[in-house]
Amino acid sequence: MPLKKKPVTGMKDILPAEMQVRDYVTGLIKETYKSFGFSPIETPCVEHIENLCSKQGGDNEKLIFKIMKRGEKLNLETAQSEADLTDSGLRYDLTVPLSRFYSNNANDLPTPFKALQMGSVWRADRPQRGRFRQFVQCDIDILGEPTCLAEIELILATTTLLGKLNFKDFKVRINERRILKAMASYSGFTEDQYDQVFIILDKMDKIGWDGVKAELIESGYPEANVEKYVTMFDEMEKAEDALAYLSEKLSGVLEEDVIENLRTIRTSVEATAASKFQLVFDPTLVRGMSYYTGTIFEIEMAEFGSSVAGGGRYDKMIGKFTGKDTPACGFSIGFERIITILMEQNFQVPGTSGKKAFLIEKNMPAEKLCEVLKEAKAEREAGAQVLVALMNKNKKFQKEQLSKEGYTEFKEFFCR
């Protein structure tokens, strides 16, 4: 039986043309984020299963690629549960590993600590456009900063990067988990019901308000509570200032600094942004991760039809490792989605138009071959990118293939 040449479902091979774009974007990400003071770090792709299954990752915990125990620790005959078989798994995001990293190395890091992390993550998800089972995430996080300066810096850094990639007129949606909880509390829902209520609210874009209302009632929640909850969103939409409406409506329920923080974020970002985008307050924004405790945000692009980046504040996660809560806020770019858009737009990496190909005839004498190699060396020392390759019989097809890789200049060398 022949070996399988296609990748495993949900994985993909990356051809040179795409790899060139990915390398360029990776370099631009590091350059941009370093200019904002973020320091690169790296964490292992394998994490303790207890960390991954700590009920902080929402539905992603159902998508973990789990790793079986090794050697003498693995005993299939005596195993009675999954815990007897597995002790680790592939990370499903970079936030849980970062929290463990910080907890383990905080004494050697500055406060606040601004981390930049890029790497592959794995989820046993249903593959679709821009979504794979193995994919690259790019995270920036600020640890140890309790004020909204963290959110401002994260939004400015991420939008600056997208501007450098010629994205514009995208939308940054922002909300606060404390607002979501205060609205639910005001409407009569109990704390243990919040997560389910938010899961249903998160479907609003797909099923509309009538669908949200119907599903909440079908889930067994009192109709009066549901009506009160949904009505608030309607009144907020009609209000001239949604934040002012919430400040008055939720007085005594919502913490006093929440509205002021959102106003400060919006004012600061709009006054200093380096790219063109719209920052909007969206009270229906939920974000699926259970670890979010405060501000949450997403970037939405018309080119993709959904979010391409997201993040928020998670002040309680590090405390699960250390017993002491540490302020933390992060923003993650959907790297694969950005690359998908760029490839569909036939994005050309700047500075790749001068690639040269030296095509040499077969059986060229060593003396003449050395002359060609010396010429190529001189071109490279002058800053050019030069490929030296044997000339194919079908030179036209060979040049067409090389043109797809960005080669624009061709020089042929013959034995005679």
XYZ file of C-alpha atoms in Angstrom, residues 249-402:
154
model
C -29.360 52.189 33.997
C -26.882 50.010 35.875
C -26.081 52.473 38.649
C -25.340 50.494 41.801
C -24.872 47.266 39.814
C -21.959 48.147 37.537
C -18.555 49.045 39.011
C -17.935 52.788 38.712
C -14.632 52.632 36.785
C -15.949 50.496 33.897
C -17.588 53.226 31.813
C -14.788 55.714 32.449
C -12.182 53.149 31.367
C -13.996 52.535 28.079
C -14.239 56.264 27.434
C -10.512 56.700 28.138
C -9.617 53.842 25.815
C -11.746 55.235 22.999
C -10.500 58.821 23.393
C -6.833 57.797 23.617
C -6.923 55.369 20.704
C -8.827 57.687 18.374
C -6.457 60.567 19.162
C -3.218 58.645 18.534
C -4.027 55.847 16.042
C -1.549 55.373 13.198
C -4.022 53.690 10.831
C -7.559 54.241 9.604
C -10.227 52.196 11.385
C -13.424 52.531 13.387
C -13.534 51.856 17.150
C -17.064 50.951 18.249
C -18.656 49.882 21.514
C -20.540 46.613 20.928
C -22.575 45.389 23.945
C -23.219 42.042 22.203
C -19.524 41.150 21.974
C -18.906 38.152 24.259
C -15.664 36.312 23.350
C -15.791 32.589 24.056
C -12.975 32.148 26.564
C -14.092 31.804 30.175
C -10.935 33.465 31.495
C -11.844 37.024 30.413
C -12.581 39.324 33.358
C -12.778 42.846 31.911
C -12.325 44.608 28.587
C -12.724 42.424 25.483
C -12.171 43.365 21.848
C -12.212 41.981 18.309
C -11.128 43.261 14.908
C -13.579 42.650 12.094
C -12.702 42.921 8.393
C -15.079 42.991 5.463
C -12.466 41.123 3.410
C -12.826 38.081 5.654
C -16.424 38.443 6.784
C -15.630 37.873 10.459
C -13.055 38.660 13.133
C -9.342 38.413 12.346
C -8.043 39.334 15.811
C -9.312 39.386 19.366
C -8.402 39.528 23.001
C -9.125 41.033 26.360
C -8.282 41.244 30.050
C -7.794 38.071 32.114
C -6.819 39.209 35.611
C -7.598 35.906 37.366
C -5.685 33.341 35.312
C -2.169 33.757 36.685
C -3.583 33.537 40.198
C -4.655 29.967 39.435
C -0.954 29.111 39.174
C 0.442 31.293 41.958
C -2.472 31.918 44.327
C -2.068 35.656 43.746
C -3.988 37.462 40.990
C -1.921 39.467 38.487
C -3.386 42.020 36.048
C -3.114 40.669 32.501
C -4.396 41.733 29.099
C -3.666 40.396 25.617
C -4.457 40.699 21.917
C -4.132 37.818 19.432
C -3.934 38.166 15.652
C -5.513 35.473 13.514
C -2.291 34.997 11.557
C -3.737 32.422 9.170
C -6.732 34.645 8.409
C -4.500 37.615 7.656
C -2.372 35.442 5.356
C -5.512 34.082 3.667
C -6.678 37.627 2.861
C -3.243 38.680 1.591
C -2.913 35.616 -0.654
C -6.401 36.188 -2.081
C -5.393 39.798 -2.805
C -2.218 38.598 -4.573
C -0.113 40.525 -2.068
C 3.435 41.217 -3.274
C 6.208 41.327 -0.732
C 8.049 44.656 -0.999
C 11.567 44.429 -2.390
C 11.131 41.079 -4.171
C 10.868 42.445 -7.722
C 14.623 42.249 -8.365
C 15.166 38.522 -7.949
C 17.521 37.102 -10.580
C 17.878 33.601 -12.009
C 21.103 32.378 -13.634
C 20.267 29.398 -15.849
C 23.277 27.336 -16.918
C 23.527 24.736 -19.637
C 24.208 21.147 -18.613
C 27.754 19.774 -18.703
C 29.309 23.231 -18.383
C 33.086 23.025 -17.894
C 34.275 23.655 -14.345
C 36.265 26.746 -15.348
C 33.240 28.441 -16.924
C 30.964 27.294 -14.087
C 33.287 29.044 -11.633
C 32.934 32.272 -13.635
C 29.133 32.044 -13.339
C 29.330 31.353 -9.588
C 31.696 34.307 -9.095
C 29.270 36.585 -10.950
C 26.435 35.327 -8.756
C 28.552 35.926 -5.659
C 29.228 39.515 -6.696
C 25.507 40.114 -7.300
C 24.641 38.731 -3.854
C 27.282 40.861 -2.171
C 25.656 43.848 -3.873
C 22.341 42.908 -2.260
C 20.628 40.934 -5.019
C 18.895 37.593 -4.579
C 20.327 35.197 -7.157
C 19.314 31.638 -8.001
C 21.754 29.460 -9.936
C 20.092 26.461 -11.574
C 20.503 24.077 -14.480
C 18.613 25.043 -17.600
C 15.640 22.777 -18.356
C 14.777 21.594 -21.861
C 11.532 23.572 -21.643
C 13.041 26.944 -20.731
C 9.763 28.782 -21.238
C 7.947 26.678 -18.649
C 10.907 26.915 -16.274
C 10.866 30.710 -16.459
C 7.098 30.794 -15.968
C 7.459 28.748 -12.779
C 10.275 30.944 -11.502
